[in-house]
Every structure is written in structure tokens, then in C-alpha cells.
mmCIF file of C-alpha atoms and ligand atoms in Angstrom:
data_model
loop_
_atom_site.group_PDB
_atom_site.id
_atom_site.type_symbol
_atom_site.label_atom_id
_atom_site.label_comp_id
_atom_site.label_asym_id
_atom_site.label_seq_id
_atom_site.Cartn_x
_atom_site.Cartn_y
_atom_site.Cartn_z
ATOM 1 C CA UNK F 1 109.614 72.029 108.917
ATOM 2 C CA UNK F 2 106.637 72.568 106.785
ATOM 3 C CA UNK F 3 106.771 74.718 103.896
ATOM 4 C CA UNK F 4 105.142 78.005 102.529
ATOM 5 C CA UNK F 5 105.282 79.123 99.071
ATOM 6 C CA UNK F 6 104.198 82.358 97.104
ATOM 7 C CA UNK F 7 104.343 84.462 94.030
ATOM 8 C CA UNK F 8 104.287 87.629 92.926
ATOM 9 C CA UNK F 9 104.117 88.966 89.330
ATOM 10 C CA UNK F 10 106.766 91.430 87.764
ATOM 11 C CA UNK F 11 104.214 93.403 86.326
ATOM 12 C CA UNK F 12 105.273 96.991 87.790
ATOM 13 C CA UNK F 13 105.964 99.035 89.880
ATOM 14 C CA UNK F 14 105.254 97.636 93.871
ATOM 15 C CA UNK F 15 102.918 99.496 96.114
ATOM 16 C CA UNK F 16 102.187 99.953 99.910
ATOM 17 C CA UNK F 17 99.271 97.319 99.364
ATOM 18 C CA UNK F 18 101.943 94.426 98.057
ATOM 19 C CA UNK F 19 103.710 95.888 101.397
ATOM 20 C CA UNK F 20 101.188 95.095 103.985
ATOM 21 C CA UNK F 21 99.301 92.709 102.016
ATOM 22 C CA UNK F 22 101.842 90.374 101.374
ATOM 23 C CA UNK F 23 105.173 90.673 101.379
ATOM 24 C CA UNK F 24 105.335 91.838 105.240
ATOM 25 C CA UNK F 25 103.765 88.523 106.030
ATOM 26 C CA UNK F 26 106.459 87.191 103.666
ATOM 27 C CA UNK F 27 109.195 88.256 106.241
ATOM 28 C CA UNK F 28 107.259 86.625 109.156
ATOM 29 C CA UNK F 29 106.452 83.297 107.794
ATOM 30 C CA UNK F 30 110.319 82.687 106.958
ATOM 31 C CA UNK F 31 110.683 82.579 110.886
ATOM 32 C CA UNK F 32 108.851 79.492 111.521
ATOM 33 C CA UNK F 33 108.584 77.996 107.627
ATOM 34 C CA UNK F 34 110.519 77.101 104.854
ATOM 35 C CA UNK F 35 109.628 79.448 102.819
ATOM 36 C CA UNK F 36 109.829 79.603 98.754
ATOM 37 C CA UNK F 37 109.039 82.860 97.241
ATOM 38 C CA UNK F 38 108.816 83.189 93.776
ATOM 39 C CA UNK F 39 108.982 86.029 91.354
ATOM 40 C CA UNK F 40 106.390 84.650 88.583
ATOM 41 C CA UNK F 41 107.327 85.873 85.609
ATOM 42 C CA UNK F 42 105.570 83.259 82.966
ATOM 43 C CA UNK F 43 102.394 84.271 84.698
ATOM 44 C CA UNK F 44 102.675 87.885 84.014
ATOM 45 C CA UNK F 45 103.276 87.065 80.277
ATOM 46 C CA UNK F 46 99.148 86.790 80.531
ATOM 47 C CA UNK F 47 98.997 90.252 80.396
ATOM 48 C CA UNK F 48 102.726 91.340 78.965
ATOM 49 C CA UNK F 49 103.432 88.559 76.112
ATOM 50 C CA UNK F 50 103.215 91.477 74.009
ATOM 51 C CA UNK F 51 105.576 93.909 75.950
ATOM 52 C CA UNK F 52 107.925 91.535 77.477
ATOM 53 C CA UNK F 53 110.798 93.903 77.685
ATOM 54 C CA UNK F 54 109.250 95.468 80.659
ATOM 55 C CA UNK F 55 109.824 92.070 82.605
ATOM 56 C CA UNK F 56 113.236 91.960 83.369
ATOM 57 C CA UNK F 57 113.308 95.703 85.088
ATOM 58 C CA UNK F 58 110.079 94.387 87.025
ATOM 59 C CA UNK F 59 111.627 91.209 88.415
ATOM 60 C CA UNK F 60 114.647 93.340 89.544
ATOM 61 C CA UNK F 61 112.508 95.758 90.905
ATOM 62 C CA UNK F 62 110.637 92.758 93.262
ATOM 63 C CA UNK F 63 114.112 91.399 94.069
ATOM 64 C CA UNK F 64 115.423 94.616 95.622
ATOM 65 C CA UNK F 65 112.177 95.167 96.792
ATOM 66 C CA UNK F 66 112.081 91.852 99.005
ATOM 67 C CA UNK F 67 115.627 91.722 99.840
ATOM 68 C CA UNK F 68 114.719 95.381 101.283
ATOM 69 C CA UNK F 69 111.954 94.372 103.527
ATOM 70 C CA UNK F 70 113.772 92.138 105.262
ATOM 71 C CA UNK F 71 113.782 88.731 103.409
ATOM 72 C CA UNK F 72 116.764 87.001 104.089
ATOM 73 C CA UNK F 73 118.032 85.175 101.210
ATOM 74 C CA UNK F 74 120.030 82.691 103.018
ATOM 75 C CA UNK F 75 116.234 81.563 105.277
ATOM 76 C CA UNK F 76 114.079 82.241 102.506
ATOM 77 C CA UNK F 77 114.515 81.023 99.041
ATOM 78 C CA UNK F 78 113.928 83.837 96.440
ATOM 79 C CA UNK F 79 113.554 82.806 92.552
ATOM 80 C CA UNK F 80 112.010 83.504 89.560
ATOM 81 C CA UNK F 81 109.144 81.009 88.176
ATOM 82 C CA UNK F 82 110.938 80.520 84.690
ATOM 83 C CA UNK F 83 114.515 79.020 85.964
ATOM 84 C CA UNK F 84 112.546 76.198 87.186
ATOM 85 C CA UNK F 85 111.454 74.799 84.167
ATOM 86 C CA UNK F 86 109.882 72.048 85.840
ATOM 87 C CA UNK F 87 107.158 74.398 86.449
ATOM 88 C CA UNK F 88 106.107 74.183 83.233
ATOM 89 C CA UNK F 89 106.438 70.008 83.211
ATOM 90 C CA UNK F 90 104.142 69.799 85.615
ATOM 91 C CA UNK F 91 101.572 72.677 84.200
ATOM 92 C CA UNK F 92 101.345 70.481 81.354
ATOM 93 C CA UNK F 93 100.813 67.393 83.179
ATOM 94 C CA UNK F 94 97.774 69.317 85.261
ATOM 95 C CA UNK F 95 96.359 71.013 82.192
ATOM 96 C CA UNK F 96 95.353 67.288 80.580
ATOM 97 C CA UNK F 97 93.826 65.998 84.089
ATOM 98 C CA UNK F 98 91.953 69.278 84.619
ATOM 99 C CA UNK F 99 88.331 69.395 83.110
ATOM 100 C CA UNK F 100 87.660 72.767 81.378
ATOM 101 C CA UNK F 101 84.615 73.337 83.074
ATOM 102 C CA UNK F 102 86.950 73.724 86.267
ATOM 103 C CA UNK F 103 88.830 76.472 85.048
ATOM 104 C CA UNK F 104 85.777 78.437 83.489
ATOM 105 C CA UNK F 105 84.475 78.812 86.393
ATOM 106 C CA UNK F 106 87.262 80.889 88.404
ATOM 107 C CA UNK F 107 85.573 83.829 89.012
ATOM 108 C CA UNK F 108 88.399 85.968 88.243
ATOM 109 C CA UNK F 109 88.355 83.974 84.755
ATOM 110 C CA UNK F 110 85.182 86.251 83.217
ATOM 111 C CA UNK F 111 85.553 89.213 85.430
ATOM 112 C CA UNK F 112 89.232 90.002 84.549
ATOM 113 C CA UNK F 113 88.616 89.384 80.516
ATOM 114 C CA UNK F 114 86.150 91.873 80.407
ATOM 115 C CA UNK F 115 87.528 94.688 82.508
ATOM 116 C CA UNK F 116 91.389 94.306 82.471
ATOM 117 C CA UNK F 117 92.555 96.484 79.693
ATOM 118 C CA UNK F 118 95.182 93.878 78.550
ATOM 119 C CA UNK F 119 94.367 91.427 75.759
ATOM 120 C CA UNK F 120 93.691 88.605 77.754
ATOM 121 C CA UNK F 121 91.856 86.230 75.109
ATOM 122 C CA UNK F 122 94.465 83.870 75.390
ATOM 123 C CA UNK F 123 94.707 79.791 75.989
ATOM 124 C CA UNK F 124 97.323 80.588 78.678
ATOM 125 C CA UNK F 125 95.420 83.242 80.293
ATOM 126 C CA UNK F 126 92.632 80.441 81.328
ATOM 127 C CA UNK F 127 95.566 78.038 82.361
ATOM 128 C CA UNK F 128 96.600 80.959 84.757
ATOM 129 C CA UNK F 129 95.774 78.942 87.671
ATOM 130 C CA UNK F 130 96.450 75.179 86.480
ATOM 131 C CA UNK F 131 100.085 76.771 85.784
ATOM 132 C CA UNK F 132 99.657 78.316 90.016
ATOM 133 C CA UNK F 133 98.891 74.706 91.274
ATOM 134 C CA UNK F 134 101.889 73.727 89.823
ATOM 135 C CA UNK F 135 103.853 76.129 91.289
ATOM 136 C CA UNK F 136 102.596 75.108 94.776
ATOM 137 C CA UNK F 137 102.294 71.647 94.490
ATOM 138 C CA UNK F 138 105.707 71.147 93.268
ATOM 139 C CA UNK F 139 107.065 72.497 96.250
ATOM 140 C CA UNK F 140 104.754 70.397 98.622
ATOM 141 C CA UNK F 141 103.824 73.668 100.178
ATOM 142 C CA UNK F 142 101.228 73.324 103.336
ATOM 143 C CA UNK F 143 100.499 77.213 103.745
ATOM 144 C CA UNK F 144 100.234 79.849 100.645
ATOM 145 C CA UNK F 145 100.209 83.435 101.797
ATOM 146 C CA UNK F 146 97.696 85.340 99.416
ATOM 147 C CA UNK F 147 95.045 87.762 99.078
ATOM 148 C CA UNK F 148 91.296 87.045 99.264
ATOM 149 C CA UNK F 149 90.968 87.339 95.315
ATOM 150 C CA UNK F 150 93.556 84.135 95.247
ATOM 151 C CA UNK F 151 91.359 82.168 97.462
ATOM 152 C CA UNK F 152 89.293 80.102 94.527
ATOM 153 C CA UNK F 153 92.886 79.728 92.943
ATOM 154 C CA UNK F 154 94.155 77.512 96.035
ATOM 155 C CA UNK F 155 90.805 75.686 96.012
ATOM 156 C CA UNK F 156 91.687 74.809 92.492
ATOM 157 C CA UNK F 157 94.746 74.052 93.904
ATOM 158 C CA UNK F 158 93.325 71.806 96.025
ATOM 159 C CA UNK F 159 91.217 70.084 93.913
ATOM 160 C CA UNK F 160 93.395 69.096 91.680
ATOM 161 C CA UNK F 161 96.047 67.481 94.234
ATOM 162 C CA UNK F 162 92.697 65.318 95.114
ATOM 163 C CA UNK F 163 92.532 64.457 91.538
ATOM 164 C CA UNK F 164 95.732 63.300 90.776
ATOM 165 C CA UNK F 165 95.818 61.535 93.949
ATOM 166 C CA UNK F 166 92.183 59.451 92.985
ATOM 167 C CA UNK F 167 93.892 59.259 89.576
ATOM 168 C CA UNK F 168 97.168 57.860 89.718
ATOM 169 C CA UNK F 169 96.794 56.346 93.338
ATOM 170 C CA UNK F 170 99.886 58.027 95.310
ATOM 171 C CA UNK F 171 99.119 60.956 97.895
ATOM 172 C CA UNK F 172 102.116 62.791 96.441
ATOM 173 C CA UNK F 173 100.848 66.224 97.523
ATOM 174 C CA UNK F 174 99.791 67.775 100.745
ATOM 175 C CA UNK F 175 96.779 69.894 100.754
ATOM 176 C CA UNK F 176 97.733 73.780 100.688
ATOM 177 C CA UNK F 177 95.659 75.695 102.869
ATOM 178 C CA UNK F 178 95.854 80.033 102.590
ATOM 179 C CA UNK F 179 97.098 81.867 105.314
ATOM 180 C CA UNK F 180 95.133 85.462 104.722
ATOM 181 C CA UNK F 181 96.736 88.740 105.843
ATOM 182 C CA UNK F 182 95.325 89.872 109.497
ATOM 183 C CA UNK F 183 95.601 93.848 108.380
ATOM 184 C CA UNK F 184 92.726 95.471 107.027
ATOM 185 C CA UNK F 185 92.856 96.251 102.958
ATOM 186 C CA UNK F 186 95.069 98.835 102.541
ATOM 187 C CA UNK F 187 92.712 100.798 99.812
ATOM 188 C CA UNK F 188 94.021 103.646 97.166
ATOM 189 C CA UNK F 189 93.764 106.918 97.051
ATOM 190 C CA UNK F 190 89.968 107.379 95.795
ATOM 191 C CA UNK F 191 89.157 104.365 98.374
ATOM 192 C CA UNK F 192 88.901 101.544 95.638
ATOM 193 C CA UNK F 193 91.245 98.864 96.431
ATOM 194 C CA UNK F 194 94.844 100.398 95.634
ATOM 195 C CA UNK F 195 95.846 98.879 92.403
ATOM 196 C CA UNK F 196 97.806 99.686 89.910
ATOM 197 C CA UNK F 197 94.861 99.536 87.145
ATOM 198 C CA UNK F 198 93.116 102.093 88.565
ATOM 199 C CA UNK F 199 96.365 103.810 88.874
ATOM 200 C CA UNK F 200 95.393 105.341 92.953
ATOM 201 C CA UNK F 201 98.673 104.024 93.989
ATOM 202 C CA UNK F 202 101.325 105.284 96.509
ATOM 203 C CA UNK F 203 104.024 103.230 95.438
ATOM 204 C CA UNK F 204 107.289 102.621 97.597
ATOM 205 C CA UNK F 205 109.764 103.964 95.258
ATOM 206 C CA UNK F 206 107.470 106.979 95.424
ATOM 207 C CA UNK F 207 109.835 109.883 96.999
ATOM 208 C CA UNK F 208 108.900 112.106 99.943
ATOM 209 C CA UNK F 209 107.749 115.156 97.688
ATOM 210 C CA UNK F 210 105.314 112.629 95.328
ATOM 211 C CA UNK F 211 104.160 111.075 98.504
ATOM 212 C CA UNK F 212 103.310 114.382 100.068
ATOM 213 C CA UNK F 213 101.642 115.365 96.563
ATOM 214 C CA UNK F 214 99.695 112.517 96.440
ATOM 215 C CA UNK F 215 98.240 112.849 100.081
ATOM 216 C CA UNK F 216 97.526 116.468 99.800
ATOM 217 C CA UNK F 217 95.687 116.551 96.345
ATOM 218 C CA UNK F 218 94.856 113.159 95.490
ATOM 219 C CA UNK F 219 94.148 111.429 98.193
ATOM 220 C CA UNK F 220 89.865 111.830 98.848
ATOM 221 C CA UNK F 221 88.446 112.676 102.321
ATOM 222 C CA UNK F 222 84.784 113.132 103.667
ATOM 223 C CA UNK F 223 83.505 114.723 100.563
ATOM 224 C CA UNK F 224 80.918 116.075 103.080
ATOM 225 C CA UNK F 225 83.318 118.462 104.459
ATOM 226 C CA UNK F 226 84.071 121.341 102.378
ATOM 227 C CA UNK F 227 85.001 124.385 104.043
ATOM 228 C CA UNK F 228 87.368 123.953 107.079
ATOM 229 C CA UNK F 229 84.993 125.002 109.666
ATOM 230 C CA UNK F 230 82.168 122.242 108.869
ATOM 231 C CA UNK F 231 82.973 118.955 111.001
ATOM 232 C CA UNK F 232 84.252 116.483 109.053
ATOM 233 C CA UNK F 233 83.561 112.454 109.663
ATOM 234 C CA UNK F 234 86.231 110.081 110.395
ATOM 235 C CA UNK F 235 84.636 107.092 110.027
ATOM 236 C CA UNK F 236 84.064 107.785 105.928
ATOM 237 C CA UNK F 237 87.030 109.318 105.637
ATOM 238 C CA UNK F 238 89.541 107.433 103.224
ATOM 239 C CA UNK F 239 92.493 109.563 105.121
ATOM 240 C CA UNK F 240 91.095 108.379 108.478
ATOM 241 C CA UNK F 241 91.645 104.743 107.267
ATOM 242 C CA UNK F 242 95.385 105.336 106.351
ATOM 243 C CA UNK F 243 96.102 106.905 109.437
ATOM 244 C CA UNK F 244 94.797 104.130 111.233
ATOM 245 C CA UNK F 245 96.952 101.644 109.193
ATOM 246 C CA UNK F 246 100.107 104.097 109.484
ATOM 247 C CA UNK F 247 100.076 106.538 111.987
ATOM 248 C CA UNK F 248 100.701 106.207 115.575
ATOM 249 C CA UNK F 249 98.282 105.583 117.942
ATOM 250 C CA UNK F 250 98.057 109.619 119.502
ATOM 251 C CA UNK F 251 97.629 110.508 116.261
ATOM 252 C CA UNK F 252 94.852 108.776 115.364
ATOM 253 C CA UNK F 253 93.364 109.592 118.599
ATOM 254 C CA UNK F 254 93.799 113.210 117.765
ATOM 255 C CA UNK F 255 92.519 113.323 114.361
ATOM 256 C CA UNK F 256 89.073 111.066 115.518
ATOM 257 C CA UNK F 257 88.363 114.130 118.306
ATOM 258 C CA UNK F 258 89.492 116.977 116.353
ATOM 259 C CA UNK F 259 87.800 116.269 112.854
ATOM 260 C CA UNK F 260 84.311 115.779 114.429
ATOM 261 C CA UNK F 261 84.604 119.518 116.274
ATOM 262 C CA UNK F 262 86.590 120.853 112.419
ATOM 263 C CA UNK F 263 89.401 121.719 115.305
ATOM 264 C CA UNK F 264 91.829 120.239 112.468
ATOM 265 C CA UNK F 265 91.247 121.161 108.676
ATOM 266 C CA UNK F 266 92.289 118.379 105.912
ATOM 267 C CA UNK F 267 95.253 119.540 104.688
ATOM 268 C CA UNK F 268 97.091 119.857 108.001
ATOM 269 C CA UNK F 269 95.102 116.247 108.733
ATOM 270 C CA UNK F 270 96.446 114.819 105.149
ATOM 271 C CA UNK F 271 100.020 116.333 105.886
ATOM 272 C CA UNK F 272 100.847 114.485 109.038
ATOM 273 C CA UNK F 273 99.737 111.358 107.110
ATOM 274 C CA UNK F 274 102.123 111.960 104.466
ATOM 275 C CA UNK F 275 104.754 112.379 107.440
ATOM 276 C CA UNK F 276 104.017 108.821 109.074
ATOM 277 C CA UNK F 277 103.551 106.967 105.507
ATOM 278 C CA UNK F 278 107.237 108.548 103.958
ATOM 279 C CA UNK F 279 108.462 107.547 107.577
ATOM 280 C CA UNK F 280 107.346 103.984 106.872
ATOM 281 C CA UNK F 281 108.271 104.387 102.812
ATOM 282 C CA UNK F 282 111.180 106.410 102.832
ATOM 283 C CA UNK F 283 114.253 104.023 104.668
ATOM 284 C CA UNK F 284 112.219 100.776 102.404
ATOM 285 C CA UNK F 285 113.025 103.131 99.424
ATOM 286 C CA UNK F 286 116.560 104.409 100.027
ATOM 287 C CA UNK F 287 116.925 100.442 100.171
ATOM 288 C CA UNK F 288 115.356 99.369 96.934
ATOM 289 C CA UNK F 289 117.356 101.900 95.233
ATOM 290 C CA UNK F 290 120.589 100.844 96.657
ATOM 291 C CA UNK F 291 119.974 96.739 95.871
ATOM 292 C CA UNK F 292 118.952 98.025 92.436
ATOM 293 C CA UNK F 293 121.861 100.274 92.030
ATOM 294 C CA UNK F 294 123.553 96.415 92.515
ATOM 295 C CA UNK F 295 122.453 94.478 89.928
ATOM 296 C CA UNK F 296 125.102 91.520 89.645
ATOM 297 C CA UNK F 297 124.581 90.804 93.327
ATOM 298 C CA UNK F 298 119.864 90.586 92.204
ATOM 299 C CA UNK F 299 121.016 88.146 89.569
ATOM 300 C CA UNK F 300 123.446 86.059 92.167
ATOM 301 C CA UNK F 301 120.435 86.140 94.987
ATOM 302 C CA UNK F 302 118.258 84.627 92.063
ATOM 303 C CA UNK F 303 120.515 82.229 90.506
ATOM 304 C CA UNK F 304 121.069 80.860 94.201
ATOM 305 C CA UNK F 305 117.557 80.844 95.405
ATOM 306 C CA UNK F 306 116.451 79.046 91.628
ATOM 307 C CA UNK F 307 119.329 76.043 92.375
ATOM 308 C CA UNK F 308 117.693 75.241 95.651
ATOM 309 C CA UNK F 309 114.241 75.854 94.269
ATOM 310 C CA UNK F 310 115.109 73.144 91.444
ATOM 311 C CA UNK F 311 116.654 70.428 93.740
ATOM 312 C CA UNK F 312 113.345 70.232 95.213
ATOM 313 C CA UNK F 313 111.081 70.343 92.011
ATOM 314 C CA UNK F 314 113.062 68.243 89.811
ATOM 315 C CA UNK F 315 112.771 65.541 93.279
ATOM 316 C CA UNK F 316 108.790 65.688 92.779
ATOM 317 C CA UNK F 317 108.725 65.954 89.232
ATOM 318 C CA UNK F 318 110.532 62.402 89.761
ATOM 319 C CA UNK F 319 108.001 60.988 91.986
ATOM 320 C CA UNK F 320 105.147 62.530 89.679
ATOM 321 C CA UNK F 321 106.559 60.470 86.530
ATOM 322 C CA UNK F 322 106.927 57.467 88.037
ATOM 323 C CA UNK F 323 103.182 57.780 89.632
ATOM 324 C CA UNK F 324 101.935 58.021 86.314
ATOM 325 C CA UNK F 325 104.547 55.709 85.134
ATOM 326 C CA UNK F 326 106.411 57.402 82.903
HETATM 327 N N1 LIG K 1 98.408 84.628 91.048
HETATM 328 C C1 LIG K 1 99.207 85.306 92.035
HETATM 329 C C2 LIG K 1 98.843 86.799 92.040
HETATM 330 O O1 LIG K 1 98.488 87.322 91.021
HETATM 331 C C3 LIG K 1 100.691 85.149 91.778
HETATM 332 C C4 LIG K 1 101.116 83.732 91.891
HETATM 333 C C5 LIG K 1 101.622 82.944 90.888
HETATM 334 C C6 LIG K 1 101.058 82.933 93.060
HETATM 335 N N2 LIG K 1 101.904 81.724 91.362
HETATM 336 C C7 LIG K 1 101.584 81.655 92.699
HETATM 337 C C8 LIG K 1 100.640 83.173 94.375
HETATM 338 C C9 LIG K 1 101.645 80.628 93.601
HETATM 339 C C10 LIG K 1 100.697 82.135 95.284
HETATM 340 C C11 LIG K 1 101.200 80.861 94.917
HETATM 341 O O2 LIG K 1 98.953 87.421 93.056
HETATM 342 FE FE1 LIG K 2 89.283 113.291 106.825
HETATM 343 FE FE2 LIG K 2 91.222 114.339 108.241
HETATM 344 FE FE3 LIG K 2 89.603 115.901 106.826
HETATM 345 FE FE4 LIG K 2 88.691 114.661 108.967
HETATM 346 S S1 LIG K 2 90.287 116.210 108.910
HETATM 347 S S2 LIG K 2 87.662 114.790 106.986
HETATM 348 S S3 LIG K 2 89.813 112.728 108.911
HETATM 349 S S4 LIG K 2 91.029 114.418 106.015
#
């Protein structure tokens, strides 16, 4: 069976992007892979090493969060980065075969210094993705579920598996190829990609009442449209977009003939999205909150899922030693 492996950082609070962007294909790819998910905690320290009490409540948070969606612990194995130490072996290992000039120029490398509002000046900061080959590579995966801003990352990933295979003259690794998410980009509220820097989220502990608040008076529509009797226009409508990615299939049908002829104004049209997104949120949430209310059985999910994980790092950490004979 051929393996999949990918990480998410306990950084804050989950949102319906992580949802549909990732961790939904998370749930499908256990089916047919063995799949390794990890909760990476050392790689959030790039932007936390200075408030690292907020970790722990994030990692739980992605725990419950996974478990609620529909991972199965027993299929899947669920862990966090930093109980597998051998992570870090191997980081090191990759960080003196890696010319600098490879990691300078990530793209993500100059772009995220000067716009993240985190002190990211650090040494580890530019390791960011020597330490994310490692993570793949040491599980041998052949398929990494990510976004499109992870793709240079895996070609990294990539290229350094090629190196250490010219290098010390054993194909240890196979090559990890990205398997992107088919569903369009869920975006935020004021249509930038939803993230959690720009703070447009609608996140899925959100309750029904936030949800509905958020939809009603945050959430921009066709800015062309200002009383209700003007037509509005779907297709650049941010609220079009969600129901398209959330609402059923009359709905959608209604809103594209109705908005055109202003038969339906924007609040009604925002308030039946809020209905099919807290129909989608709402059971995930009730979840979440009950795994989190649990969190003995979070730590016992981990500790398992981290055993496995090591058994089959420590077995290529092994093979990588003796390749480069030590
Ligand atoms: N860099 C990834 C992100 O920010 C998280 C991550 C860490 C990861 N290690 C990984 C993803 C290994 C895939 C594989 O989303
Ligand atoms: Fe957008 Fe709906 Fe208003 Fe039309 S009715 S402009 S689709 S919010």
C-alpha cells in the first residue's frame, strides 16, 4: 500500500478553508493509502517560538478537529511532529547537503518575511522546508496532500531525495508527488483567500449566531448593488461563490435567476447561506467540542498514532546512517 503523508500547523483556530482544502481530502485518502497525518508543531515555532504556550491548546484543537471529520485513528495515523524526534535527525542531516541558494529561493521564503506580522528573521524560519522534506521523506511517502502555496516545498522535497540519492549512492526515498484539492479555493469573507492573517475567517468552532453575523454583515457582495431593487451580479459576487461551494444545487439555481431580476435582496440571499454553511459547520462543531471536552482520550489518540509513526522513522533513519555510513 503506498503511503500519503501531511501536516498541519497548531497555529489557531481551524477554518472552513483547512475543511475543504485539506483535511476533507485527508478522510478520503485514508481509504485507499496509508496515511500519516501529522500535527507539526516544531514548524509553527517559526512564527510562535515566542508565544509557545498557545501550542498545546492548538494541537488539541487539530486533534478533535480531525478525529471529528471523520479520521479514523485506528486507518490513519495521527501524531504530532515533535514525538518523533527523528524528525529532527534527519532535518539536520538535510540542512548540511542542502545548498543555501536552494532554500533562498522558495518563494514563500521573501514574500512571507516581509508581510507576515510575526518575527520571522530566524535561521529556522529558512530551514522551514528542509525540516518538511524530512517529514515526508522519512515516511517514504509517494503522495502529499497540500495546497498550491506548498507546491515549491515538495519540489524541494524532491530535489533533495535526488541529492542524497547522487550523494550517498542508495535510492532510499521515493519521489513524493502532490495530490492538489479538486474544490475551488474556498476564499474569506472580503474575497481574499480566507486566512487567518487577514482575519476574514468563518471558523468551525464558530457557533450558529457568529456564523449568521458574519454572513449578514461581514461577508461582501456585488458592491454594485446597493439598494434592493438594482440587479445584482452573481458572477462577482463573493456570496454567490459560497453558495456554490455550500448550498444545494436549487439554491444556487435560485439565487443565479433571482439576483440578476433583484427578485431576491442580499440579506435574505446572505441568510440562506448562513443556513447551508451552519448546516455543514454546526454537527463538525458540536463534535470538536465534545473530543475537546475529552482530553485524556486527544493525548491517548496521539501517543498511539506517534508509536507507529516512530517504528517507521527510526527504520529509515537506520537505513539513512548506514548510507552515509555512520
Ligand atoms: N508547511 C505545511 C503548511 O504550512 C505544513 C507541513 C509541515 C506539511 N510539514 C509537512 C505539509 C509535510 C505537508 C507535508 O501547510
Ligand atoms: Fe450577491 Fe446574493 Fe446579493 Fe446577488 S442577492 S448580489 S448573489 S448577495
Amino acid at each position: 500500500m503506498q503511503r500519503v503523508l501531511s501536516g498541519v500547523q497548531p497555529s489557531g483556530s481551524l477554518h472552513l478553508g483547512n475543511l475543504v482544502g485539506a483535511i476533507e481530502n485527508f478522510v478520503k485518502l485514508q481509504e485507499q493509502y496509508q496515511a500519516f497525518y501529522m500535527i507539526a508543531d516544531w514548524h509553527a515555532l517559526t512564527s510562535k517560538f515566542d508565544k509557545v504556550q498557545e501550542i498545546r491548546p492548538a494541537i488539541q484543537e487539530v486533534t478533535a478537529t480531525f478525529l471529528a471529520a471523520g479520521l479514523d485513528p485506528q486507518r490513519a495515523t495521527l501524531f504530532v511532529q515533535s514525538a518523533v524526534k527523528e524528525h529532527a535527525e534527519l532535518h539536520l542531516l538535510f540542512s548540511m547537503m542542502t545548498p543555501l541558494s536552494w532554500v533562498e529561493r522558495v518563494p514563500t521564503y521573501k514574500e512571507k518575511l516581509q508581510n507576515s506580522e510575526a518575527d520571522l528573521g530566524s535561521y529556522g524560519f529558512l530551514g522551514y522546508p528542509i525540516l518538511q522534506a524530512a517529514d515526508i521523506l522519512i515516511y517514504k511517502a509517494h503522495k502529499v496532500p497540500v495546497g498550491e502555496d506548498q507546491l515549491f516545498h515538495l519540489e524541494l522535497t524532491r530535489e533533495i531525495a535526488r541529492r542524497f540519492h547522487f550523494l550517498y549512492g542508495r535510492e532510499l526515498f521515493p519521489e513524493p508527488q502532490a495530490v492538489l484539492t479538486q474544490a475551488v479555493r474556498v476564499p474569506g469573507l472580503d474575497g481574499r483567500k480566507m486566512s487567518k492573517t487577514y482575519d476574514n475567517g468563518l471558523y468551525l468552532r464558530d457557533t450558529p449566531d457568529v456564523i449568521l453575523q458574519k454572513c449578514t454583515r461581514q461577508m461582501l457582495s456585488d458592491t454594485a448593488r446597493v439598494r434592493k431593487n438594482d440587479p445584482g451580479n452573481p458572477e462577482v459576487c463573493n456570496v454567490f461563490t459560497f453558495h456554490k461551494l455550500f448550498s444545494e444545487a436549487a439554491t444556487v439555481a435560485m439565487v443565479a435567476e433571482e439576483c440578476p431580476r433583484a427578485g431576491i435582496g442580499c440579506f435574505d440571499c446572505k441568510k440562506r447561506l448562513a443556513e447551508a454553511i451552519t448546516a455543514k459547520v454546526e454537527p463538525l462543531r458540536q463534535k470538536i467540542e465534545d473530543h475537546l471536552a475529552h482530553p485524556a482520550h486527544l493525548d491517548d489518540v496521539l501517543e498511539d498514532g506517534a508509536q507507529r509513526a516512530r517504528a517507521v522513522a527510526s527504520a529509515t533513519m537506520d537505513e539513512v546512517r548506514s548510507a552515509m555510513g555512520f
